[in-house]
């Protein structure tokens, strides 16, 4: 092979490789849907069975970017709806319950035309379970991403309140993030931003207006209880709480060296754990 021909061949090969890579790097598109007087904005990317990601208290889904991209690479269509009050999502924020938030995200799933795996991070796992309970026809399974135990120390909830408070100093908020959300060695600084005090207030009020028995079981679909190995909201003694209650419906998976900010700390590991489990579902 001549030097000139070899150079051309290498160039063509490089272009082909770039084309293959870009095919796997599909960007998310922004869509929206109405639920009564509420408008819910969401990102959608990938092709395949639906996975809907729900953010934790007072936060949006921007931090799920790497997680969503990896799930899309694994063959799933990933939906990231923003809660009321964040991004392009808006609607009544007072006098609402988990059932209202569940209707918001059920509208997103219906807009996509199929059932979904409902993956809720921290507070979001309660909404995922509400969707599965209220709208069983839309649920293939539920993933609890860093769900808290049945009870946890009051200081952890107080840390969330403090982190949300604009009057708190940077150092106070970093201390709260290290206490409640991030494992030793993880960088909590990205989470100094992205908190919405009004959304947190609305979501906490919604919890008080919702009967726990309405959503606790998460319907009847399979459930993945995905835990951070050093999550203070989920100490080792509580590992099998849900499995003991719901039996073979529940699969427990622990990701080491991760805390309550699990999908931000370990996005690839979290995505792979969700996809590995989702790949086993029959429907």
mmCIF file of C-alpha atoms in Angstrom:
data_model
loop_
_atom_site.group_PDB
_atom_site.id
_atom_site.type_symbol
_atom_site.label_atom_id
_atom_site.label_comp_id
_atom_site.label_asym_id
_atom_site.label_seq_id
_atom_site.Cartn_x
_atom_site.Cartn_y
_atom_site.Cartn_z
ATOM 1 C CA UNK A 1 0.000 0.000 0.000
ATOM 2 C CA UNK A 2 1.436 3.407 -0.982
ATOM 3 C CA UNK A 3 2.007 6.074 1.643
ATOM 4 C CA UNK A 4 -0.579 8.307 -0.088
ATOM 5 C CA UNK A 5 -3.226 5.547 -0.160
ATOM 6 C CA UNK A 6 -2.529 4.636 3.475
ATOM 7 C CA UNK A 7 -3.023 8.274 4.524
ATOM 8 C CA UNK A 8 -6.351 8.452 2.690
ATOM 9 C CA UNK A 9 -7.476 5.168 4.276
ATOM 10 C CA UNK A 10 -6.577 6.386 7.740
ATOM 11 C CA UNK A 11 -8.463 9.631 7.174
ATOM 12 C CA UNK A 12 -11.579 7.796 5.968
ATOM 13 C CA UNK A 13 -11.370 5.473 8.981
ATOM 14 C CA UNK A 14 -11.100 8.413 11.346
ATOM 15 C CA UNK A 15 -14.157 10.054 9.784
ATOM 16 C CA UNK A 16 -16.088 6.784 10.080
ATOM 17 C CA UNK A 17 -15.167 6.504 13.762
ATOM 18 C CA UNK A 18 -16.331 10.066 14.372
ATOM 19 C CA UNK A 19 -19.634 9.212 12.702
ATOM 20 C CA UNK A 20 -20.109 6.147 14.904
ATOM 21 C CA UNK A 21 -19.335 8.131 18.052
ATOM 22 C CA UNK A 22 -21.741 10.926 17.205
ATOM 23 C CA UNK A 23 -24.509 8.391 16.586
ATOM 24 C CA UNK A 24 -24.253 7.408 20.233
ATOM 25 C CA UNK A 25 -24.181 10.996 21.517
ATOM 26 C CA UNK A 26 -27.761 11.995 20.727
ATOM 27 C CA UNK A 27 -28.571 15.276 22.429
ATOM 28 C CA UNK A 28 -31.649 15.708 24.555
ATOM 29 C CA UNK A 29 -34.579 17.637 23.135
ATOM 30 C CA UNK A 30 -36.874 19.785 25.273
ATOM 31 C CA UNK A 31 -40.583 19.061 25.142
ATOM 32 C CA UNK A 32 -43.582 20.091 27.231
ATOM 33 C CA UNK A 33 -47.015 18.798 28.135
ATOM 34 C CA UNK A 34 -50.063 20.156 29.938
ATOM 35 C CA UNK A 35 -51.669 18.714 33.056
ATOM 36 C CA UNK A 36 -54.691 20.871 33.733
ATOM 37 C CA UNK A 37 -53.358 24.295 34.693
ATOM 38 C CA UNK A 38 -49.807 22.971 35.035
ATOM 39 C CA UNK A 39 -47.229 22.888 32.243
ATOM 40 C CA UNK A 40 -44.418 20.378 32.598
ATOM 41 C CA UNK A 41 -41.190 20.767 30.651
ATOM 42 C CA UNK A 42 -38.947 17.766 30.128
ATOM 43 C CA UNK A 43 -35.817 16.592 28.351
ATOM 44 C CA UNK A 44 -36.014 13.448 26.218
ATOM 45 C CA UNK A 45 -33.173 11.513 24.642
ATOM 46 C CA UNK A 46 -32.395 8.064 23.326
ATOM 47 C CA UNK A 47 -34.507 5.318 21.803
ATOM 48 C CA UNK A 48 -36.039 2.279 23.438
ATOM 49 C CA UNK A 49 -38.118 1.521 26.536
ATOM 50 C CA UNK A 50 -38.913 4.589 28.635
ATOM 51 C CA UNK A 51 -37.101 5.527 31.847
ATOM 52 C CA UNK A 52 -38.448 8.575 33.681
ATOM 53 C CA UNK A 53 -36.048 10.267 36.128
ATOM 54 C CA UNK A 54 -37.449 12.312 39.031
ATOM 55 C CA UNK A 55 -35.276 14.757 40.976
ATOM 56 C CA UNK A 56 -34.877 15.071 44.735
ATOM 57 C CA UNK A 57 -36.136 17.794 47.068
ATOM 58 C CA UNK A 58 -35.893 21.300 45.656
ATOM 59 C CA UNK A 59 -33.741 20.307 42.708
ATOM 60 C CA UNK A 60 -34.104 19.897 38.955
ATOM 61 C CA UNK A 61 -32.885 17.208 36.595
ATOM 62 C CA UNK A 62 -29.903 18.991 35.021
ATOM 63 C CA UNK A 63 -27.538 16.973 37.229
ATOM 64 C CA UNK A 64 -28.874 13.763 35.647
ATOM 65 C CA UNK A 65 -27.084 14.557 32.378
ATOM 66 C CA UNK A 66 -24.398 11.852 32.563
ATOM 67 C CA UNK A 67 -26.861 9.359 33.996
ATOM 68 C CA UNK A 68 -29.321 10.004 31.172
ATOM 69 C CA UNK A 69 -26.641 9.788 28.483
ATOM 70 C CA UNK A 70 -25.436 6.431 29.796
ATOM 71 C CA UNK A 71 -28.992 5.058 29.970
ATOM 72 C CA UNK A 72 -29.524 6.193 26.385
ATOM 73 C CA UNK A 73 -26.332 4.370 25.394
ATOM 74 C CA UNK A 74 -27.723 1.265 27.079
ATOM 75 C CA UNK A 75 -30.780 1.369 24.820
ATOM 76 C CA UNK A 76 -33.347 3.389 26.752
ATOM 77 C CA UNK A 77 -35.331 6.543 26.019
ATOM 78 C CA UNK A 78 -34.776 8.795 29.013
ATOM 79 C CA UNK A 79 -37.265 11.424 30.187
ATOM 80 C CA UNK A 80 -36.269 14.129 32.670
ATOM 81 C CA UNK A 81 -39.322 16.189 33.709
ATOM 82 C CA UNK A 82 -38.738 19.281 35.809
ATOM 83 C CA UNK A 83 -40.911 19.731 38.895
ATOM 84 C CA UNK A 84 -43.259 22.687 39.157
ATOM 85 C CA UNK A 85 -41.235 25.827 39.806
ATOM 86 C CA UNK A 86 -38.052 24.767 38.013
ATOM 87 C CA UNK A 87 -37.128 25.490 34.403
ATOM 88 C CA UNK A 88 -40.122 25.619 32.113
ATOM 89 C CA UNK A 89 -42.396 23.737 34.516
ATOM 90 C CA UNK A 90 -45.027 25.736 36.341
ATOM 91 C CA UNK A 91 -48.369 25.297 38.038
ATOM 92 C CA UNK A 92 -50.011 25.654 41.444
ATOM 93 C CA UNK A 93 -47.457 25.274 44.232
ATOM 94 C CA UNK A 94 -49.780 25.436 47.238
ATOM 95 C CA UNK A 95 -52.525 23.066 48.283
ATOM 96 C CA UNK A 96 -51.090 20.292 46.122
ATOM 97 C CA UNK A 97 -50.183 16.706 47.033
ATOM 98 C CA UNK A 98 -48.058 13.861 45.706
ATOM 99 C CA UNK A 99 -51.050 12.919 43.578
ATOM 100 C CA UNK A 100 -50.819 16.234 41.701
ATOM 101 C CA UNK A 101 -47.106 15.778 41.061
ATOM 102 C CA UNK A 102 -47.773 12.199 39.926
ATOM 103 C CA UNK A 103 -50.336 13.500 37.407
ATOM 104 C CA UNK A 104 -47.706 15.920 36.072
ATOM 105 C CA UNK A 105 -45.282 13.138 35.276
ATOM 106 C CA UNK A 106 -47.988 10.711 34.168
ATOM 107 C CA UNK A 107 -48.840 13.308 31.500
ATOM 108 C CA UNK A 108 -45.213 13.171 30.332
ATOM 109 C CA UNK A 109 -45.330 9.379 30.021
ATOM 110 C CA UNK A 110 -48.629 9.481 28.136
ATOM 111 C CA UNK A 111 -47.154 12.090 25.813
ATOM 112 C CA UNK A 112 -44.433 9.571 24.944
ATOM 113 C CA UNK A 113 -46.968 6.807 24.341
ATOM 114 C CA UNK A 114 -45.701 3.885 26.410
ATOM 115 C CA UNK A 115 -45.160 2.507 29.911
ATOM 116 C CA UNK A 116 -42.077 3.658 31.820
ATOM 117 C CA UNK A 117 -39.635 2.612 34.459
ATOM 118 C CA UNK A 118 -40.054 5.224 37.195
ATOM 119 C CA UNK A 119 -36.735 6.163 38.800
ATOM 120 C CA UNK A 120 -36.983 8.665 41.638
ATOM 121 C CA UNK A 121 -33.991 10.125 43.464
ATOM 122 C CA UNK A 122 -34.441 10.626 47.238
ATOM 123 C CA UNK A 123 -37.706 12.619 47.593
ATOM 124 C CA UNK A 124 -38.399 11.695 43.984
ATOM 125 C CA UNK A 125 -38.807 8.034 44.911
ATOM 126 C CA UNK A 126 -42.019 8.958 46.729
ATOM 127 C CA UNK A 127 -43.394 10.515 43.560
ATOM 128 C CA UNK A 128 -42.288 7.498 41.506
ATOM 129 C CA UNK A 129 -44.174 5.232 43.898
ATOM 130 C CA UNK A 130 -47.221 7.509 43.720
ATOM 131 C CA UNK A 131 -47.260 7.298 39.925
ATOM 132 C CA UNK A 132 -47.053 3.493 40.092
ATOM 133 C CA UNK A 133 -49.891 3.441 42.640
ATOM 134 C CA UNK A 134 -52.174 5.992 40.952
ATOM 135 C CA UNK A 135 -51.412 5.107 37.319
ATOM 136 C CA UNK A 136 -50.480 1.400 37.248
ATOM 137 C CA UNK A 137 -51.073 1.228 33.495
ATOM 138 C CA UNK A 138 -48.058 3.509 32.993
ATOM 139 C CA UNK A 139 -45.543 1.666 35.204
ATOM 140 C CA UNK A 140 -43.168 -1.143 34.218
ATOM 141 C CA UNK A 141 -41.146 -0.892 37.405
ATOM 142 C CA UNK A 142 -39.976 1.485 40.119
ATOM 143 C CA UNK A 143 -36.380 2.372 40.981
ATOM 144 C CA UNK A 144 -35.736 3.929 44.380
ATOM 145 C CA UNK A 145 -32.494 5.870 43.903
ATOM 146 C CA UNK A 146 -31.028 6.648 47.330
ATOM 147 C CA UNK A 147 -34.384 6.365 49.074
ATOM 148 C CA UNK A 148 -34.305 7.073 52.787
ATOM 149 C CA UNK A 149 -35.071 4.479 55.440
ATOM 150 C CA UNK A 150 -38.415 4.475 57.224
ATOM 151 C CA UNK A 151 -36.870 7.000 59.620
ATOM 152 C CA UNK A 152 -33.652 9.019 59.750
ATOM 153 C CA UNK A 153 -31.967 11.524 62.100
ATOM 154 C CA UNK A 154 -33.674 14.920 62.286
ATOM 155 C CA UNK A 155 -30.342 16.635 61.658
ATOM 156 C CA UNK A 156 -30.350 15.387 58.077
ATOM 157 C CA UNK A 157 -33.648 17.109 57.288
ATOM 158 C CA UNK A 158 -32.370 20.213 59.057
ATOM 159 C CA UNK A 159 -29.291 20.134 56.809
ATOM 160 C CA UNK A 160 -31.530 20.260 53.719
ATOM 161 C CA UNK A 161 -33.363 23.275 55.147
ATOM 162 C CA UNK A 162 -30.070 25.019 55.865
ATOM 163 C CA UNK A 163 -28.613 24.274 52.423
ATOM 164 C CA UNK A 164 -31.762 25.770 50.835
ATOM 165 C CA UNK A 165 -31.515 28.954 52.889
ATOM 166 C CA UNK A 166 -29.794 31.808 50.979
ATOM 167 C CA UNK A 167 -28.742 33.254 54.354
ATOM 168 C CA UNK A 168 -26.506 30.238 55.020
ATOM 169 C CA UNK A 169 -22.815 30.771 54.368
ATOM 170 C CA UNK A 170 -20.912 28.846 51.738
ATOM 171 C CA UNK A 171 -19.042 26.915 54.411
ATOM 172 C CA UNK A 172 -22.258 26.058 56.255
ATOM 173 C CA UNK A 173 -23.780 24.697 53.066
ATOM 174 C CA UNK A 174 -20.660 22.695 52.223
ATOM 175 C CA UNK A 175 -20.723 21.210 55.713
ATOM 176 C CA UNK A 176 -24.396 20.277 55.249
ATOM 177 C CA UNK A 177 -23.690 18.708 51.869
ATOM 178 C CA UNK A 178 -20.848 16.617 53.281
ATOM 179 C CA UNK A 179 -23.037 15.515 56.183
ATOM 180 C CA UNK A 180 -26.160 14.582 54.250
ATOM 181 C CA UNK A 181 -25.285 14.036 50.595
ATOM 182 C CA UNK A 182 -21.679 13.286 49.703
ATOM 183 C CA UNK A 183 -19.274 10.519 50.609
ATOM 184 C CA UNK A 184 -15.779 11.300 51.815
ATOM 185 C CA UNK A 185 -13.609 12.089 48.803
ATOM 186 C CA UNK A 186 -16.525 13.280 46.653
ATOM 187 C CA UNK A 187 -16.724 16.938 45.625
ATOM 188 C CA UNK A 188 -19.890 18.587 47.008
ATOM 189 C CA UNK A 189 -19.257 22.000 45.408
ATOM 190 C CA UNK A 190 -21.419 21.440 42.300
ATOM 191 C CA UNK A 191 -24.403 21.094 44.652
ATOM 192 C CA UNK A 192 -23.899 24.537 46.139
ATOM 193 C CA UNK A 193 -26.064 25.616 43.220
ATOM 194 C CA UNK A 194 -29.340 24.249 41.929
ATOM 195 C CA UNK A 195 -31.465 24.528 45.077
ATOM 196 C CA UNK A 196 -34.914 26.125 44.956
ATOM 197 C CA UNK A 197 -36.312 27.110 48.340
ATOM 198 C CA UNK A 198 -39.865 27.677 47.072
ATOM 199 C CA UNK A 199 -39.934 24.242 45.422
ATOM 200 C CA UNK A 200 -38.639 22.603 48.593
ATOM 201 C CA UNK A 201 -41.350 24.323 50.629
ATOM 202 C CA UNK A 202 -44.055 23.235 48.179
ATOM 203 C CA UNK A 203 -42.823 19.638 48.092
ATOM 204 C CA UNK A 204 -42.645 19.358 51.860
ATOM 205 C CA UNK A 205 -46.158 20.728 52.194
ATOM 206 C CA UNK A 206 -47.352 18.222 49.597
ATOM 207 C CA UNK A 207 -45.966 15.385 51.709
ATOM 208 C CA UNK A 208 -48.077 16.494 54.657
ATOM 209 C CA UNK A 209 -51.172 16.588 52.442
ATOM 210 C CA UNK A 210 -50.665 13.033 51.180
ATOM 211 C CA UNK A 211 -51.693 9.853 52.953
ATOM 212 C CA UNK A 212 -48.607 7.633 53.180
ATOM 213 C CA UNK A 213 -50.658 4.510 52.568
ATOM 214 C CA UNK A 214 -51.672 5.911 49.176
ATOM 215 C CA UNK A 215 -48.180 5.532 47.713
ATOM 216 C CA UNK A 216 -45.939 3.495 50.014
ATOM 217 C CA UNK A 217 -46.305 0.170 48.184
ATOM 218 C CA UNK A 218 -45.491 1.666 44.785
ATOM 219 C CA UNK A 219 -48.252 -0.310 43.135
ATOM 220 C CA UNK A 220 -47.489 -3.953 42.360
ATOM 221 C CA UNK A 221 -44.631 -3.690 39.847
ATOM 222 C CA UNK A 222 -41.040 -4.858 40.405
ATOM 223 C CA UNK A 223 -38.906 -2.514 42.481
ATOM 224 C CA UNK A 224 -35.156 -1.844 42.528
ATOM 225 C CA UNK A 225 -33.952 -0.443 45.856
ATOM 226 C CA UNK A 226 -30.685 1.215 44.779
ATOM 227 C CA UNK A 227 -28.688 2.450 47.751
ATOM 228 C CA UNK A 228 -25.494 4.376 48.401
ATOM 229 C CA UNK A 229 -23.149 2.402 50.603
ATOM 230 C CA UNK A 230 -22.537 5.299 53.006
ATOM 231 C CA UNK A 231 -25.865 7.123 52.705
ATOM 232 C CA UNK A 232 -26.750 8.450 56.181
ATOM 233 C CA UNK A 233 -30.435 8.407 55.191
ATOM 234 C CA UNK A 234 -30.085 4.657 54.621
ATOM 235 C CA UNK A 235 -27.831 3.041 57.236
ATOM 236 C CA UNK A 236 -26.748 -0.575 56.816
ATOM 237 C CA UNK A 237 -29.304 -1.777 59.370
ATOM 238 C CA UNK A 238 -32.087 -0.630 57.018
ATOM 239 C CA UNK A 239 -30.741 -2.317 53.862
ATOM 240 C CA UNK A 240 -33.534 -4.886 53.594
ATOM 241 C CA UNK A 241 -36.460 -2.920 55.030
ATOM 242 C CA UNK A 242 -38.437 -2.901 51.812
ATOM 243 C CA UNK A 243 -37.482 -6.414 50.765
ATOM 244 C CA UNK A 244 -38.704 -7.720 54.089
ATOM 245 C CA UNK A 245 -41.999 -5.891 53.551
ATOM 246 C CA UNK A 246 -42.592 -6.579 49.855
ATOM 247 C CA UNK A 247 -40.622 -9.770 49.280
ATOM 248 C CA UNK A 248 -39.511 -10.857 45.831
ATOM 249 C CA UNK A 249 -40.877 -7.684 44.216
ATOM 250 C CA UNK A 250 -37.790 -5.927 45.570
ATOM 251 C CA UNK A 251 -34.199 -6.220 44.377
ATOM 252 C CA UNK A 252 -31.586 -4.561 46.607
ATOM 253 C CA UNK A 253 -28.421 -3.143 45.059
ATOM 254 C CA UNK A 254 -25.729 -1.166 46.926
ATOM 255 C CA UNK A 255 -23.185 1.100 45.219
ATOM 256 C CA UNK A 256 -20.057 1.496 47.326
ATOM 257 C CA UNK A 257 -18.481 4.832 48.280
ATOM 258 C CA UNK A 258 -21.639 6.781 47.509
ATOM 259 C CA UNK A 259 -24.000 8.770 49.689
ATOM 260 C CA UNK A 260 -27.427 10.393 49.279
ATOM 261 C CA UNK A 261 -26.374 12.282 46.120
ATOM 262 C CA UNK A 262 -25.902 8.883 44.499
ATOM 263 C CA UNK A 263 -26.785 9.707 40.851
ATOM 264 C CA UNK A 264 -24.517 12.774 40.939
ATOM 265 C CA UNK A 265 -21.636 10.976 42.674
ATOM 266 C CA UNK A 266 -21.824 7.767 40.661
ATOM 267 C CA UNK A 267 -23.804 8.509 37.482
ATOM 268 C CA UNK A 268 -22.353 5.712 35.336
ATOM 269 C CA UNK A 269 -22.635 3.098 38.086
ATOM 270 C CA UNK A 270 -26.187 4.250 38.819
ATOM 271 C CA UNK A 271 -27.167 4.093 35.142
ATOM 272 C CA UNK A 272 -25.650 0.643 34.713
ATOM 273 C CA UNK A 273 -27.420 -0.672 37.815
ATOM 274 C CA UNK A 274 -30.768 0.643 36.534
ATOM 275 C CA UNK A 275 -30.199 -0.723 33.020
ATOM 276 C CA UNK A 276 -28.968 -4.118 34.241
ATOM 277 C CA UNK A 277 -32.126 -4.514 36.322
ATOM 278 C CA UNK A 278 -34.439 -3.055 33.670
ATOM 279 C CA UNK A 279 -33.023 -5.485 31.090
ATOM 280 C CA UNK A 280 -34.474 -8.335 33.170
ATOM 281 C CA UNK A 281 -38.053 -7.026 33.169
ATOM 282 C CA UNK A 282 -40.477 -9.060 31.083
ATOM 283 C CA UNK A 283 -42.880 -6.312 30.037
#
